[in-house]
Short mmCIF file of C-alpha atoms in Angstrom, two decimals:
data_model
loop_
_atom_site.label_atom_id
_atom_site.label_comp_id
_atom_site.label_asym_id
_atom_site.label_seq_id
_atom_site.Cartn_x
_atom_site.Cartn_y
_atom_site.Cartn_z
CA MET A 6 -130.57 -102.19 79.17
CA THR A 7 -128.49 -99.10 79.69
CA LYS A 8 -127.58 -97.46 82.95
CA ASP A 9 -130.08 -94.63 82.47
CA GLU A 10 -132.91 -97.06 81.65
CA LEU A 11 -132.17 -99.02 84.82
CA LYS A 12 -132.26 -95.84 86.92
CA GLU A 13 -135.60 -94.82 85.40
CA LYS A 14 -137.07 -98.28 86.00
CA ILE A 15 -135.97 -98.23 89.65
CA LYS A 16 -137.41 -94.73 90.12
CA SER A 17 -140.76 -95.80 88.67
CA ILE A 18 -140.91 -98.89 90.90
CA VAL A 19 -140.05 -96.82 93.98
CA ASN A 20 -142.71 -94.24 93.09
CA ASN A 21 -145.31 -96.99 92.65
CA ILE A 22 -144.52 -98.68 95.96
CA TYR A 23 -143.85 -95.62 98.11
CA ASN A 24 -146.52 -93.24 96.92
CA PRO A 25 -147.82 -90.57 99.32
CA GLU A 26 -151.21 -92.28 99.61
CA THR A 27 -149.73 -95.38 101.25
CA LEU A 28 -147.28 -93.47 103.47
CA THR A 29 -149.20 -91.27 105.87
CA GLY A 30 -146.28 -90.82 108.24
CA LYS A 31 -148.41 -91.88 111.20
CA GLU A 32 -147.32 -95.51 111.17
CA GLU A 33 -144.32 -96.17 113.32
CA ILE A 34 -141.88 -98.64 111.87
CA THR A 35 -140.08 -100.69 114.49
CA LEU A 36 -137.66 -103.57 114.27
CA ASP A 37 -138.28 -104.69 117.85
CA ALA A 38 -140.01 -108.02 118.28
CA PRO A 39 -143.13 -107.90 120.46
CA LYS A 40 -142.63 -109.05 124.04
CA PHE A 41 -145.54 -111.50 123.79
CA PRO A 42 -145.93 -112.77 120.19
CA VAL A 43 -148.86 -114.99 121.25
CA LEU A 44 -150.97 -111.86 121.74
CA ALA A 45 -150.59 -111.01 118.05
CA LYS A 46 -152.20 -114.35 117.13
CA PHE A 47 -154.93 -114.12 119.80
CA PRO A 48 -156.15 -110.52 120.27
CA GLU A 49 -159.03 -111.70 122.49
CA LEU A 50 -156.45 -113.01 124.96
CA LYS A 51 -154.95 -109.55 125.22
CA ASP A 52 -158.37 -108.10 126.05
CA ILE A 53 -158.89 -110.65 128.84
CA ILE A 54 -155.44 -110.02 130.30
CA ILE A 55 -156.12 -106.28 130.25
CA ASP A 56 -159.43 -106.91 132.05
CA LEU A 57 -157.66 -108.93 134.75
CA LEU A 58 -154.42 -106.95 135.13
CA THR A 59 -155.03 -103.49 133.56
CA ASP A 60 -153.38 -102.19 130.42
CA GLN A 61 -150.00 -102.18 132.19
CA TYR A 62 -149.91 -105.98 132.26
CA GLU A 63 -146.41 -106.11 130.75
CA ILE A 64 -144.96 -105.01 134.09
CA PHE A 65 -146.50 -107.98 135.92
CA VAL A 66 -146.28 -110.74 133.28
CA THR A 67 -143.00 -112.34 132.28
CA ASP A 68 -144.25 -114.93 129.78
CA ILE A 69 -147.37 -116.14 128.00
CA GLN A 70 -147.26 -119.73 126.77
CA TRP A 71 -149.70 -121.46 124.46
CA VAL A 72 -150.23 -124.77 126.25
CA ALA A 73 -152.95 -126.62 124.34
CA PRO A 74 -154.76 -126.08 121.04
CA ARG A 75 -158.11 -127.52 122.10
CA PRO A 76 -159.50 -126.22 124.34
CA THR A 77 -157.27 -123.26 123.65
CA THR A 78 -155.28 -122.89 126.87
CA PHE A 79 -152.62 -120.39 127.85
CA ARG A 80 -150.25 -120.32 130.80
CA ILE A 81 -149.55 -116.80 132.04
CA ILE A 82 -146.42 -116.56 134.19
CA LEU A 83 -146.34 -113.63 136.55
CA GLY A 84 -143.25 -111.65 137.51
CA ASN A 85 -142.73 -113.70 140.66
CA GLY A 86 -142.82 -116.99 138.72
CA GLU A 87 -146.35 -117.96 139.75
CA PRO A 88 -148.47 -119.25 136.83
CA PHE A 89 -152.18 -119.23 136.15
CA MET A 90 -154.14 -120.63 133.23
CA LEU A 91 -156.62 -119.04 130.83
CA THR A 92 -158.82 -121.33 128.75
CA TYR A 93 -161.00 -120.23 125.85
CA THR A 94 -164.42 -121.81 125.49
CA PRO A 95 -167.03 -120.80 122.91
CA ARG A 96 -169.13 -119.21 125.63
CA SER A 97 -166.55 -117.61 127.89
CA TRP A 98 -162.96 -117.55 129.11
CA ILE A 99 -162.11 -119.62 132.18
CA ALA A 100 -159.29 -118.58 134.50
CA GLN A 101 -157.76 -121.26 136.70
CA ILE A 102 -155.91 -119.53 139.50
CA GLU A 103 -154.40 -121.47 142.39
CA GLY A 104 -156.56 -124.47 141.55
CA LYS A 105 -159.88 -122.61 141.45
CA LYS A 106 -161.82 -121.96 138.26
CA TYR A 107 -163.36 -118.57 137.56
CA TYR A 108 -165.83 -118.20 134.67
CA LEU A 109 -165.03 -114.73 133.33
CA LEU A 110 -168.46 -114.30 131.77
CA ASN A 111 -169.76 -113.35 135.22
CA LEU A 112 -168.57 -109.96 136.45
CA SER A 113 -168.38 -111.14 140.07
CA GLU A 114 -166.16 -114.09 139.14
CA GLU A 115 -163.98 -111.83 136.99
CA GLU A 116 -163.47 -109.57 140.01
CA GLN A 117 -162.67 -112.58 142.19
CA ALA A 118 -160.13 -113.75 139.60
CA ALA A 119 -158.50 -110.31 139.58
CA GLN A 120 -158.30 -110.40 143.38
CA ALA A 121 -156.77 -113.90 143.28
CA ILE A 122 -154.11 -112.67 140.83
CA ALA A 123 -153.43 -109.70 143.11
CA ARG A 124 -152.90 -112.13 146.01
CA MET A 125 -150.50 -114.16 143.88
CA LEU A 126 -148.56 -111.01 142.97
CA ALA A 127 -148.43 -110.05 146.65
CA TYR A 128 -146.56 -113.28 147.45
CA GLY A 129 -143.45 -111.78 145.92
CA VAL A 130 -140.43 -113.76 144.85
CA THR A 131 -139.41 -116.56 147.20
CA GLU A 132 -135.86 -116.73 148.51
CA GLU A 133 -135.32 -120.04 146.71
CA LYS A 134 -136.12 -118.41 143.37
CA ILE A 135 -133.81 -115.48 144.13
CA GLU A 136 -130.96 -117.85 144.99
CA ALA A 137 -131.68 -120.00 141.95
CA GLY A 138 -131.60 -116.95 139.71
CA ALA A 139 -128.33 -115.79 141.21
CA GLU A 140 -126.69 -119.20 140.88
CA GLY A 141 -128.22 -119.97 137.50
CA GLU A 142 -129.73 -123.25 138.61
CA THR A 143 -133.00 -124.37 140.16
CA ALA A 144 -133.27 -124.71 143.90
CA GLU A 145 -134.41 -128.12 145.02
CA THR A 146 -136.05 -128.90 148.30
CA PRO A 147 -135.35 -132.23 149.92
CA ALA A 148 -138.16 -134.73 149.62
CA GLU A 149 -140.10 -135.12 152.81
CA THR A 150 -140.42 -138.63 154.12
CA PRO A 151 -143.62 -139.64 155.89
CA GLU A 152 -143.29 -140.43 159.54
CA GLU A 153 -143.41 -144.10 160.31
CA THR A 154 -146.24 -145.16 162.57
CA PRO A 155 -146.11 -148.38 164.51
CA ALA A 156 -148.48 -151.03 163.25
CA ALA A 157 -151.15 -151.98 165.74
#
C-alpha cells in the first residue's frame, strides 16, 4: 500500500463515519463525568428526585448511593450530610425520611416527604461535621453511660 492509497482510505473512512447526517452540530460533546452516574442507569430515580427537590437538586444533594439491588434501594445524602432512602417497588417509590415511610404514589404523602426533606435541609451542618471536615477526621462523641439506680 502506498502513501497516497493510505491517505485515500483514511479519507473514505472519515467521510463514512463523520457524514453530515450523523453530525447535526446540536449535540454537545463533553469529557466531564456526570456528578451522579447512578442517575444514568436509573432515569426513574432522577424523576423522583426532581419531584421531591426540584430540578435544581444538584445544589442540595452531595451523593447518591445504590444500597441494595432488591428491592432497589438508594441512599441520597444531602448537602448537610443527612441521608434519606428511596426504595423502588413495582407499584410505587417509597421514601424513608427520618424513620418514617412515605408512599410517593399518593400526592399528599409526596408533599409530606418533600416537607420532611426541607426540614432536614433546614437543620444545616452541625458544628461537629464542620470541625471534622476542617481536621480531616470524624468527630466522635463520648459514649453516654446510664445512670446507676440503687436496687430495691
